[in-house]
XYZ file of C-alpha atoms in Angstrom:
674
model
C 29.538 -9.548 -27.982
C 29.934 -6.088 -26.373
C 28.519 -5.384 -22.910
C 24.787 -5.003 -23.150
C 22.097 -3.018 -21.428
C 19.235 -5.081 -19.848
C 15.825 -3.816 -21.060
C 14.382 -6.468 -18.764
C 14.688 -6.914 -14.983
C 17.800 -9.016 -15.008
C 16.835 -12.552 -14.232
C 20.160 -13.674 -13.046
C 20.997 -17.287 -12.052
C 17.224 -18.201 -11.861
C 16.850 -18.598 -15.675
C 19.288 -19.975 -18.221
C 17.584 -17.908 -20.866
C 17.294 -14.239 -19.780
C 13.854 -12.966 -20.918
C 12.858 -9.642 -22.367
C 15.034 -7.393 -24.595
C 18.784 -7.231 -24.082
C 20.555 -4.776 -26.232
C 23.724 -2.882 -26.892
C 24.806 -0.220 -29.474
C 25.346 -2.824 -32.188
C 23.117 -5.975 -31.025
C 19.646 -6.608 -29.880
C 18.271 -9.803 -28.449
C 14.510 -10.558 -27.963
C 13.368 -13.456 -25.823
C 9.893 -14.429 -24.829
C 8.382 -17.339 -22.920
C 5.465 -18.719 -24.688
C 5.647 -22.587 -24.797
C 2.170 -23.116 -26.518
C 2.685 -20.626 -29.253
C 2.900 -22.048 -32.877
C 4.720 -18.982 -34.050
C 6.060 -15.774 -32.542
C 7.374 -12.547 -34.501
C 8.521 -9.299 -32.967
C 7.573 -6.086 -34.609
C 9.854 -3.039 -34.287
C 8.073 0.175 -34.810
C 9.603 3.628 -35.487
C 6.981 5.463 -33.554
C 4.326 4.253 -31.065
C 1.372 4.841 -33.131
C 2.760 2.947 -36.236
C 0.489 0.127 -37.393
C 3.282 -1.790 -38.912
C 7.059 -2.059 -38.630
C 9.963 -4.328 -39.086
C 8.816 -7.805 -38.666
C 11.138 -10.766 -37.537
C 10.455 -14.155 -36.674
C 11.539 -15.737 -33.434
C 12.789 -19.277 -33.075
C 11.593 -21.545 -30.312
C 13.927 -23.643 -28.065
C 13.268 -26.539 -25.940
C 12.335 -24.538 -22.847
C 9.486 -22.921 -24.631
C 11.491 -19.637 -25.177
C 11.334 -17.826 -28.436
C 14.451 -16.045 -29.510
C 16.058 -13.834 -32.109
C 19.481 -12.042 -32.196
C 19.851 -8.971 -34.437
C 23.137 -7.329 -35.253
C 21.746 -3.867 -35.037
C 20.606 -1.260 -32.396
C 16.885 -0.098 -31.924
C 17.343 2.083 -29.024
C 14.519 4.637 -28.971
C 12.059 2.543 -30.905
C 9.268 0.400 -29.705
C 8.331 -3.312 -30.079
C 5.567 -5.843 -29.366
C 5.099 -9.551 -30.309
C 2.595 -11.136 -32.794
C 1.808 -14.480 -31.185
C -0.063 -17.218 -33.068
C -1.289 -20.364 -31.266
C -3.967 -22.767 -30.763
C -7.469 -21.162 -31.057
C -9.448 -24.078 -29.503
C -7.059 -24.705 -26.505
C -8.539 -23.343 -23.286
C -5.221 -23.240 -21.757
C -3.943 -20.788 -24.469
C -5.316 -17.224 -24.908
C -5.270 -15.837 -28.384
C -5.245 -12.243 -29.523
C -4.796 -10.692 -32.956
C -3.350 -7.504 -31.192
C 0.382 -6.976 -30.746
C 1.282 -8.100 -27.265
C 4.061 -6.014 -25.193
C 6.870 -7.668 -23.394
C 5.997 -9.024 -19.879
C 9.456 -7.864 -18.802
C 9.072 -4.234 -19.952
C 10.242 -1.341 -17.890
C 9.189 1.226 -20.314
C 5.701 1.131 -21.539
C 3.810 3.339 -23.882
C 0.099 2.797 -23.955
C -3.336 4.469 -24.863
C -5.949 5.761 -22.438
C -8.252 2.799 -23.463
C -9.453 -0.475 -21.523
C -7.095 -2.433 -23.790
C -4.067 -0.070 -23.355
C -2.499 -1.207 -26.740
C 0.747 -1.233 -24.760
C 4.085 -1.331 -26.558
C 7.533 -1.739 -25.035
C 9.988 1.020 -25.689
C 13.777 0.123 -26.017
C 15.573 2.636 -23.958
C 18.228 2.740 -21.351
C 17.698 3.785 -17.783
C 17.351 7.507 -17.419
C 20.559 9.207 -16.238
C 19.828 10.319 -12.656
C 22.275 11.419 -9.861
C 20.887 10.058 -6.568
C 21.583 12.228 -3.541
C 20.240 9.987 -0.744
C 23.487 7.827 -0.103
C 23.281 8.504 3.424
C 19.616 7.529 3.793
C 19.004 4.249 5.416
C 15.496 3.054 6.647
C 15.504 1.934 10.461
C 17.020 -1.259 11.548
C 13.899 -1.968 13.599
C 10.599 -1.506 11.605
C 8.903 -0.548 14.953
C 10.883 2.753 14.529
C 8.418 3.512 11.722
C 5.175 5.376 11.481
C 3.693 4.510 8.065
C 1.411 6.825 6.225
C -0.598 4.934 3.622
C -1.824 6.917 0.720
C -2.753 6.921 -3.032
C -0.053 9.239 -4.540
C -2.660 11.377 -6.283
C -4.817 11.833 -3.208
C -2.248 14.111 -1.656
C -1.827 16.470 -4.531
C -4.937 16.547 -6.738
C -7.338 18.814 -4.898
C -6.572 22.645 -5.219
C -6.081 22.844 -1.433
C -2.742 21.006 -1.994
C -1.304 24.054 -3.746
C 0.607 22.332 -6.533
C 2.052 23.552 -9.703
C 0.088 20.889 -11.757
C 3.206 19.541 -13.236
C 2.331 15.665 -12.986
C 1.620 13.783 -9.840
C 5.154 12.713 -9.194
C 6.398 16.260 -9.362
C 3.575 17.720 -7.603
C 4.000 15.334 -4.593
C 7.515 16.412 -4.411
C 6.902 20.293 -4.784
C 3.347 20.944 -3.382
C 3.186 23.742 -0.771
C 0.492 22.025 1.332
C 0.022 18.542 0.087
C 2.638 15.832 -0.788
C 5.909 15.880 1.059
C 4.956 19.136 2.836
C 2.044 17.307 4.460
C 4.144 14.410 5.536
C 6.630 16.640 7.277
C 4.160 18.705 8.815
C 2.512 15.688 10.400
C 5.746 14.043 11.308
C 5.565 10.470 9.864
C 8.879 8.805 8.680
C 7.442 6.379 6.113
C 5.001 6.696 3.242
C 3.372 3.630 1.677
C 1.921 4.328 -1.793
C -0.857 2.450 -3.316
C 0.316 0.704 -6.464
C 2.954 2.639 -8.733
C 3.536 -0.343 -11.179
C 2.088 0.164 -14.651
C -1.616 -0.820 -14.161
C -4.961 -0.856 -16.146
C -6.615 2.504 -15.036
C -9.346 2.206 -17.715
C -12.074 -0.476 -17.569
C -14.510 -1.426 -20.456
C -17.134 1.267 -20.837
C -20.230 0.711 -18.498
C -23.025 -1.310 -19.691
C -21.663 -1.706 -23.227
C -20.505 -5.121 -24.636
C -16.982 -4.869 -26.067
C -15.886 -6.545 -29.116
C -14.174 -9.114 -26.758
C -17.488 -9.890 -25.244
C -16.966 -8.106 -22.009
C -19.823 -6.122 -20.618
C -19.022 -4.086 -17.551
C -21.920 -4.231 -15.211
C -20.077 -3.406 -12.068
C -18.149 -0.126 -12.422
C -20.229 2.889 -13.849
C -16.992 5.014 -13.504
C -14.968 2.603 -15.763
C -11.907 3.425 -13.679
C -9.631 1.609 -11.555
C -8.183 4.536 -9.671
C -6.430 2.683 -6.798
C -4.422 0.662 -9.218
C -4.805 -2.845 -8.119
C -4.884 -4.172 -11.650
C -1.198 -4.474 -12.483
C -0.113 -4.819 -16.073
C 3.657 -4.620 -16.035
C 5.577 -5.518 -12.783
C 8.766 -3.458 -13.727
C 7.286 -0.507 -15.313
C 6.341 2.754 -13.454
C 2.803 4.178 -13.943
C 3.111 6.801 -16.719
C -0.283 8.492 -15.950
C 1.490 10.290 -12.883
C 4.176 11.851 -15.080
C 4.322 15.481 -16.182
C 3.436 14.566 -19.977
C 0.492 12.504 -19.098
C -3.245 13.227 -19.939
C -6.391 11.380 -18.916
C -8.553 12.209 -21.895
C -9.627 9.098 -24.003
C -7.165 7.569 -26.394
C -4.471 9.822 -25.335
C -0.946 8.297 -25.569
C 1.112 8.135 -22.265
C 4.637 6.975 -21.659
C 6.323 7.928 -25.018
C 9.139 9.732 -22.866
C 10.952 8.375 -19.822
C 9.598 11.292 -17.708
C 7.787 8.728 -15.482
C 11.007 7.000 -14.519
C 12.950 10.322 -13.933
C 10.181 12.018 -11.837
C 9.627 8.969 -9.821
C 13.265 8.765 -9.004
C 13.300 12.466 -8.133
C 10.357 11.946 -5.703
C 11.927 8.971 -3.933
C 15.248 10.958 -3.661
C 13.239 13.867 -2.153
C 11.565 11.790 0.309
C 14.828 10.162 1.410
C 16.402 13.622 1.893
C 13.583 14.265 4.312
C 14.206 11.189 6.197
C 10.959 9.443 4.913
C 11.225 5.837 3.852
C 9.323 4.655 0.764
C 7.151 1.556 0.724
C 5.411 0.246 -2.446
C 2.106 -1.588 -2.437
C 2.551 -4.370 -5.085
C 0.158 -6.740 -6.484
C 1.264 -10.179 -7.310
C -1.753 -12.313 -6.579
C -3.594 -11.346 -9.773
C -3.078 -9.322 -12.837
C -5.093 -6.796 -14.953
C -7.986 -8.670 -16.435
C -9.533 -6.611 -19.357
C -6.426 -5.067 -21.096
C -3.738 -6.761 -23.203
C -2.018 -7.975 -20.306
C 1.045 -9.902 -21.681
C 1.080 -12.730 -18.989
C -2.337 -13.922 -20.404
C -1.443 -14.041 -24.166
C 2.117 -15.534 -23.821
C 1.720 -18.272 -21.236
C -1.689 -18.348 -19.679
C -1.391 -21.777 -18.463
C 1.941 -20.978 -16.677
C 1.395 -17.669 -15.063
C -2.068 -18.274 -13.973
C -3.918 -20.663 -11.632
C -6.384 -22.487 -13.860
C -9.049 -25.147 -13.212
C -9.284 -28.314 -15.147
C -11.050 -26.651 -18.022
C -8.740 -23.778 -18.359
C -10.711 -21.161 -16.564
C -9.111 -18.667 -14.289
C -9.150 -19.449 -10.530
C -10.421 -16.526 -8.636
C -9.661 -16.700 -4.925
C -8.477 -13.038 -5.124
C -11.986 -12.106 -6.214
C -10.415 -9.976 -9.043
C -10.932 -12.496 -11.862
C -7.415 -14.172 -12.381
C -5.130 -15.687 -9.695
C -1.266 -15.522 -10.564
C 0.520 -18.957 -10.078
C 3.333 -17.845 -8.060
C 4.620 -21.379 -7.894
C 5.422 -21.452 -11.628
C 9.076 -20.821 -12.577
C 8.813 -17.820 -14.659
C 6.213 -16.231 -12.475
C 8.387 -16.550 -9.612
C 11.256 -15.058 -11.415
C 9.290 -12.120 -12.624
C 8.081 -11.282 -9.259
C 11.423 -11.649 -7.478
C 13.296 -9.849 -10.030
C 10.899 -7.079 -10.243
C 11.402 -6.538 -6.440
C 15.083 -6.459 -6.887
C 14.645 -3.883 -9.851
C 12.551 -1.567 -7.872
C 15.044 -1.545 -5.141
C 18.230 -1.138 -7.055
C 16.763 1.180 -9.777
C 14.281 3.315 -7.711
C 15.832 2.846 -4.255
C 12.461 1.634 -2.930
C 12.818 0.674 0.914
C 9.929 -1.732 1.367
C 6.917 -3.375 -0.026
C 3.269 -4.265 1.065
C 2.040 -7.362 -0.844
C -1.599 -7.203 -1.663
C -3.497 -10.437 -0.856
C -0.327 -12.111 0.072
C -2.064 -15.179 1.136
C -2.037 -16.263 -2.537
C 1.839 -16.122 -2.683
C 3.503 -19.475 -2.057
C 5.906 -19.936 0.895
C 8.873 -20.612 -1.475
C 8.377 -17.258 -3.267
C 7.939 -15.556 0.088
C 11.220 -16.904 1.286
C 13.076 -16.155 -2.029
C 11.829 -12.464 -1.940
C 13.025 -12.000 1.667
C 16.404 -13.543 0.749
C 17.027 -11.540 -2.454
C 15.560 -8.303 -1.092
C 17.647 -8.454 2.125
C 20.908 -9.167 0.004
C 20.259 -5.681 -1.366
C 19.043 -3.804 1.865
C 19.077 -5.767 5.105
C 16.705 -3.312 6.573
C 14.073 -3.916 3.752
C 10.375 -3.710 4.902
C 8.334 -6.668 3.874
C 4.715 -6.439 4.835
C 1.815 -8.908 3.932
C -1.767 -8.350 3.663
C -2.038 -11.855 5.049
C -5.076 -13.172 3.448
C -6.525 -14.155 0.134
C -6.679 -17.825 -0.439
C -5.468 -18.338 3.288
C -5.297 -16.281 6.466
C -1.768 -16.620 7.686
C -0.372 -13.659 9.657
C 1.463 -16.197 11.809
C 2.911 -18.069 8.726
C 4.448 -14.653 7.414
C 5.940 -13.894 10.977
C 7.351 -17.429 10.972
C 8.934 -16.643 7.575
C 10.437 -13.289 8.815
C 7.820 -11.008 7.319
C 5.628 -8.400 8.988
C 1.728 -8.376 8.283
C -1.237 -6.279 8.604
C -2.749 -6.978 12.089
C -6.510 -7.163 11.476
C -6.998 -8.203 15.068
C -6.146 -4.770 16.223
C -8.292 -3.164 13.799
C -11.296 -5.525 14.510
C -10.717 -5.664 18.291
C -10.385 -1.825 18.717
C -12.788 -0.681 15.994
C -14.937 -3.425 15.048
C -15.800 -5.488 11.827
C -18.547 -3.434 10.170
C -20.084 -0.076 11.366
C -23.613 -1.269 11.084
C -23.058 -4.621 12.960
C -19.941 -4.453 15.118
C -18.679 -2.123 17.827
C -15.128 -2.638 19.148
C -13.373 -1.609 22.385
C -13.223 2.217 21.482
C -17.147 2.292 21.548
C -17.170 0.576 24.987
C -17.792 -3.007 23.734
C -15.851 -6.242 23.762
C -15.667 -8.505 20.821
C -17.222 -11.650 22.236
C -14.286 -13.693 20.992
C -11.773 -11.666 23.173
C -10.905 -12.045 26.755
C -9.162 -9.405 28.890
C -6.023 -11.391 28.332
C -6.621 -11.354 24.624
C -6.788 -7.522 24.588
C -3.752 -7.178 26.669
C -1.803 -9.416 24.169
C -2.984 -7.172 21.384
C -1.286 -4.200 23.163
C 1.905 -6.294 23.790
C 2.150 -6.893 19.987
C -0.320 -9.895 19.377
C 2.366 -12.225 20.285
C 2.104 -15.953 19.503
C 2.857 -16.755 23.128
C -0.393 -15.136 24.239
C -4.142 -15.310 23.367
C -5.156 -14.527 20.022
C -1.500 -14.349 19.086
C -0.245 -14.050 15.649
C 3.496 -12.945 15.596
C 6.742 -14.169 16.863
C 7.607 -10.630 17.998
C 5.989 -7.151 17.840
C 8.131 -6.107 14.933
C 6.045 -8.187 12.736
C 2.801 -6.430 13.774
C 1.628 -3.738 11.568
C -1.121 -2.001 13.706
C -3.765 -0.075 12.017
C -7.398 1.094 12.390
C -7.818 2.442 8.813
C -6.613 1.475 5.367
C -7.643 2.175 1.770
C -10.264 -0.536 2.129
C -13.603 -0.095 3.857
C -14.896 3.007 5.584
C -12.345 5.596 6.819
C -12.100 5.610 10.617
C -13.850 8.902 10.942
C -16.828 7.605 8.893
C -16.814 4.369 10.903
C -17.202 6.351 14.090
C -19.807 8.688 12.551
C -21.973 5.705 11.350
C -21.756 3.660 14.759
C -22.570 6.659 16.790
C -25.103 8.102 14.343
C -26.606 5.009 12.309
C -28.667 7.499 10.077
C -25.594 8.875 8.612
C -24.902 5.610 6.829
C -27.497 6.457 4.231
C -27.782 10.219 4.679
C -27.152 12.472 1.753
C -24.804 15.244 2.553
C -24.660 18.457 0.560
C -21.285 19.460 1.692
C -18.378 17.241 2.370
C -16.643 19.631 4.595
C -19.818 20.040 6.743
C -20.013 16.314 6.996
C -16.234 16.158 8.061
C -16.943 18.208 11.246
C -16.848 16.072 14.277
C -19.398 16.359 17.166
C -18.001 16.437 20.548
C -18.740 12.744 21.104
C -17.256 11.770 17.657
C -14.129 13.570 18.552
C -13.754 11.885 21.983
C -14.049 8.298 20.247
C -11.724 9.483 17.429
C -8.927 10.823 19.768
C -9.440 7.707 21.939
C -8.857 5.387 19.000
C -5.846 7.200 18.099
C -4.273 6.976 21.493
C -5.122 3.192 21.789
C -3.384 2.581 18.341
C -0.317 4.638 19.381
C 0.315 2.742 22.657
C 0.330 -0.613 21.004
C 3.500 -2.343 20.599
C 4.767 -2.881 16.935
C 4.618 -0.913 13.645
C 2.104 1.954 13.510
C 0.111 2.628 10.198
C -2.371 5.291 9.498
C -4.255 6.033 6.233
C -4.205 9.345 4.560
C -6.637 11.818 6.229
C -7.268 9.680 9.396
C -5.432 12.518 11.144
C -8.307 14.681 10.826
C -11.164 12.074 10.467
C -11.583 12.775 6.892
C -15.001 11.609 5.385
C -15.332 10.185 1.968
C -18.637 11.650 0.537
C -19.385 10.591 -3.025
C -18.654 13.450 -5.240
C -20.015 12.363 -8.608
C -18.818 15.080 -10.962
C -20.019 12.879 -13.959
C -23.554 12.714 -12.653
C -23.711 8.875 -12.905
C -23.877 7.798 -9.426
C -27.268 7.395 -7.612
C -25.386 7.501 -4.325
C -24.101 11.006 -4.725
C -23.578 12.653 -1.442
C -23.491 9.463 0.654
C -20.597 8.018 2.525
C -18.500 5.740 0.497
C -16.945 2.500 1.683
C -15.312 1.364 -1.381
C -13.799 4.296 -3.482
C -11.460 2.157 -5.685
C -12.922 3.640 -8.928
C -13.265 7.230 -8.121
C -10.606 9.696 -9.465
C -12.416 12.691 -7.950
C -12.861 14.537 -4.738
C -14.371 11.672 -3.194
C -10.784 10.462 -2.600
C -8.610 13.584 -3.070
C -7.750 15.147 0.300
C -9.142 18.486 0.906
C -6.463 20.037 3.269
C -8.823 22.848 4.027
C -10.662 20.422 6.224
C -7.788 20.161 8.651
C -9.117 23.348 10.188
C -12.554 21.828 10.725
C -10.978 19.040 13.032
C -7.819 21.009 13.951
C -7.743 19.483 17.461
C -7.635 15.892 16.081
C -4.958 16.747 13.535
C -2.985 18.288 16.339
C -3.450 15.215 18.694
C -2.261 12.931 16.057
C 0.697 15.044 15.366
C 1.534 14.889 18.969
C 1.166 11.137 19.278
C 3.427 10.622 16.294
C 5.932 12.974 17.913
C 5.677 11.060 21.254
C 5.899 7.572 19.691
C 9.108 8.559 17.726
C 10.638 9.996 20.930
C 9.593 7.095 23.068
C 11.266 3.711 22.178
C 9.223 1.865 25.016
C 6.040 2.858 23.358
C 6.720 0.743 20.401
C 9.417 -1.869 21.195
C 9.266 -2.731 24.776
C 9.709 -6.567 25.721
C 6.473 -8.417 26.717
C 7.741 -8.761 30.344
C 8.270 -5.146 30.734
C 4.521 -4.427 30.045
C 2.587 -5.022 33.349
C -1.067 -4.745 33.447
C -2.994 -3.677 36.466
C -5.944 -5.739 37.788
C -9.306 -3.879 37.701
C -12.860 -5.143 38.165
C -13.977 -2.938 35.444
C -13.421 -4.932 32.135
C -13.453 -1.763 30.072
C -10.570 -0.215 32.215
C -7.157 -1.209 30.787
C -4.109 0.170 32.670
C -0.538 -0.877 32.349
C 3.081 0.131 33.021
C 6.027 0.042 30.489
C 9.632 -0.405 31.754
C 11.901 1.595 29.280
C 15.140 -0.287 30.215
C 15.406 -2.728 27.264
C 14.387 -0.169 24.592
C 16.955 2.460 25.776
C 14.171 4.796 26.830
C 15.079 7.448 29.383
C 11.426 7.087 30.883
C 9.130 4.501 32.303
C 5.549 4.976 31.475
C 1.989 4.432 32.880
C -0.843 4.155 30.495
C -4.493 4.014 31.215
C -7.310 3.419 28.711
C -10.966 3.904 29.796
C -13.347 2.480 27.186
C -16.384 3.154 29.253
C -18.650 5.660 27.430
C -20.179 7.382 30.521
C -18.089 6.333 33.651
C -14.870 7.933 34.583
C -12.134 5.804 36.269
C -9.622 6.881 38.862
C -6.303 5.339 38.765
C -3.681 5.097 41.480
C -0.197 6.053 40.753
C 3.006 4.587 42.171
C 4.461 6.901 44.853
C 6.236 9.657 42.863
C 5.539 12.493 40.409
C 4.451 11.735 36.866
C 4.352 13.904 33.925
C 1.268 13.810 31.691
C 2.187 13.788 28.078
C -1.180 12.526 26.712
C -4.673 13.291 27.989
C -8.040 13.455 26.257
C -7.312 16.807 24.623
C -3.561 17.057 24.112
C -0.741 14.775 23.143
C 2.948 15.327 22.335
C 6.504 14.663 23.748
C 6.270 17.636 26.024
C 4.870 17.673 29.494
C 1.324 18.993 29.730
C 1.509 18.954 33.677
C 2.765 16.973 36.581
C 0.537 14.708 39.006
C 1.085 12.383 41.797
C -0.905 9.664 43.711
C -3.987 9.537 41.505
C -5.508 10.726 38.215
C -9.053 10.530 36.906
C -9.562 9.243 33.432
C -12.572 10.668 31.469
C -14.945 8.420 29.590
C -13.741 7.176 26.167
C -10.405 8.494 26.660
C -7.055 7.711 27.999
C -3.827 9.056 29.520
C -0.061 8.520 29.126
C 2.151 9.499 31.968
C 5.882 8.919 32.249
C 8.657 9.525 34.689
C 12.517 9.375 34.423
C 14.150 5.988 35.043
C 15.883 5.833 38.203
C 19.133 5.170 36.603
C 18.670 8.498 34.589
C 17.489 10.581 37.452
């Protein structure tokens, strides 16, 4: 047998029977795991839209794998499986539609809630990588991560793109995309899901032939992408040949693969790491997801009656303990790293992923790139940030988020509003700043390199809107006629927004901000379709809105330009100041003050290799200023309540007065460097 190209993500030693389609110029092998099926045939189509094609039966082996070997080449053609099985077995899911291969890496589909996906037999696109010299930081604390939906940074006219597809636009935009990341100064981007997902949902309030009635989503869209259909295939809707009109065909070419590779290559050339948000806790629910129709009882967690378990709150939980689920997850991670040069992954609702799979992901990923970034969203079925740290992963630190900001803008005010979470003592807050270490109160992590500190993510209100609602409760239900006008911060809102930013950026660990946080963007429901009764109100869950509710309007930076420059300066300072992100716990010494809302500490820069020592003071009092006493030397102010950066604002000695709801960062050359 001549050397073959793997159409699947190679399963390697984990599986005696490589699944998917393996092919060469003269031979093609199809293998599908479907142990409960009574019969399986593969249909090979000349064109995607063909209703019929060459139909060949597969034979079942003792492992429940169906197989056929054909002495012919079908490169450039499409295929799908016809699967027949027990119609009265609740542990088997039947469909009369052709089913694409779960191991597909090239998928063609229709803009329809069922997608009607077919797998295209094609070799990987020929691409010359130019990022050989790029390597992510060895220490993840050297990252400042920018979380974003890829389209949010290019869809608004203010991004100034050439409208050549989302992948291309992100690479070439004059204002949005990479240009914005460079302007801000971040060194990592975390994209919301890029794996092929179910963008279209069933039509609203109309029962489908499958008996589904969408009563929950009037937009009938999953814009964010947390409904994965194919783990190894890139999303084709972001390619230059894609269209969003109903029933249009996407993915007929390999432009999605090529253009995504070009984007990753371009990001690496700018020194920006690429992290992908991946969803392995559940799967797309209303399309022809192949996991459901090939081996429902294997790939999914079911109850004793064969119903999907739903700890993910999305309809169907993946059984990551099952052999072929685990193989598909692990091998897809390896595929994205090897084929697309992805530097890291954020795992959605990782609490539903078992520990053996967690360990295997780490082992296999680090064999490819020892510096790979693995981040858990550490809830789902379980809340275990400490568990991920114990297994060598980083995790989102919601205790930073909730302690500094609060839980809910209508019910909860955190430290930045001059309030203590009643469950926190002063020592607990000090431990948050040290990295939320297991050795301290409210601790989660073995070391600060496992703590991803954030105040805003794609979920919930933006930080700017959270602040607006806390300070002005009437804004929660106010109808705004103009989103740009709503974005403009009052003096008090700006004060809290800048204080929140400073508090985040002086906390040990990995820093993450969300797109638009740097100018306190608001999410006002745009409703271009005229279907949303909440048009003009602030949105706290915009997962379904592919419109200006989510798209970033870069013109709004000018509205809150001072805050944007403040974030830009904090990013610059943090990346220039190792001690602000990776000092040892005993190098951070807190001062004792009677005022519980006044937090002041010094940082020794020795172990981090910083040329400076630091003195940081955070005054969470909303009305009372606070005078701090400085050690007997001159100190350079690099952050105050108006400016931030790595350059000196002014020098002071003996004392400094910190304004309400603000802070200051001072530094001095270490004695050994003086």
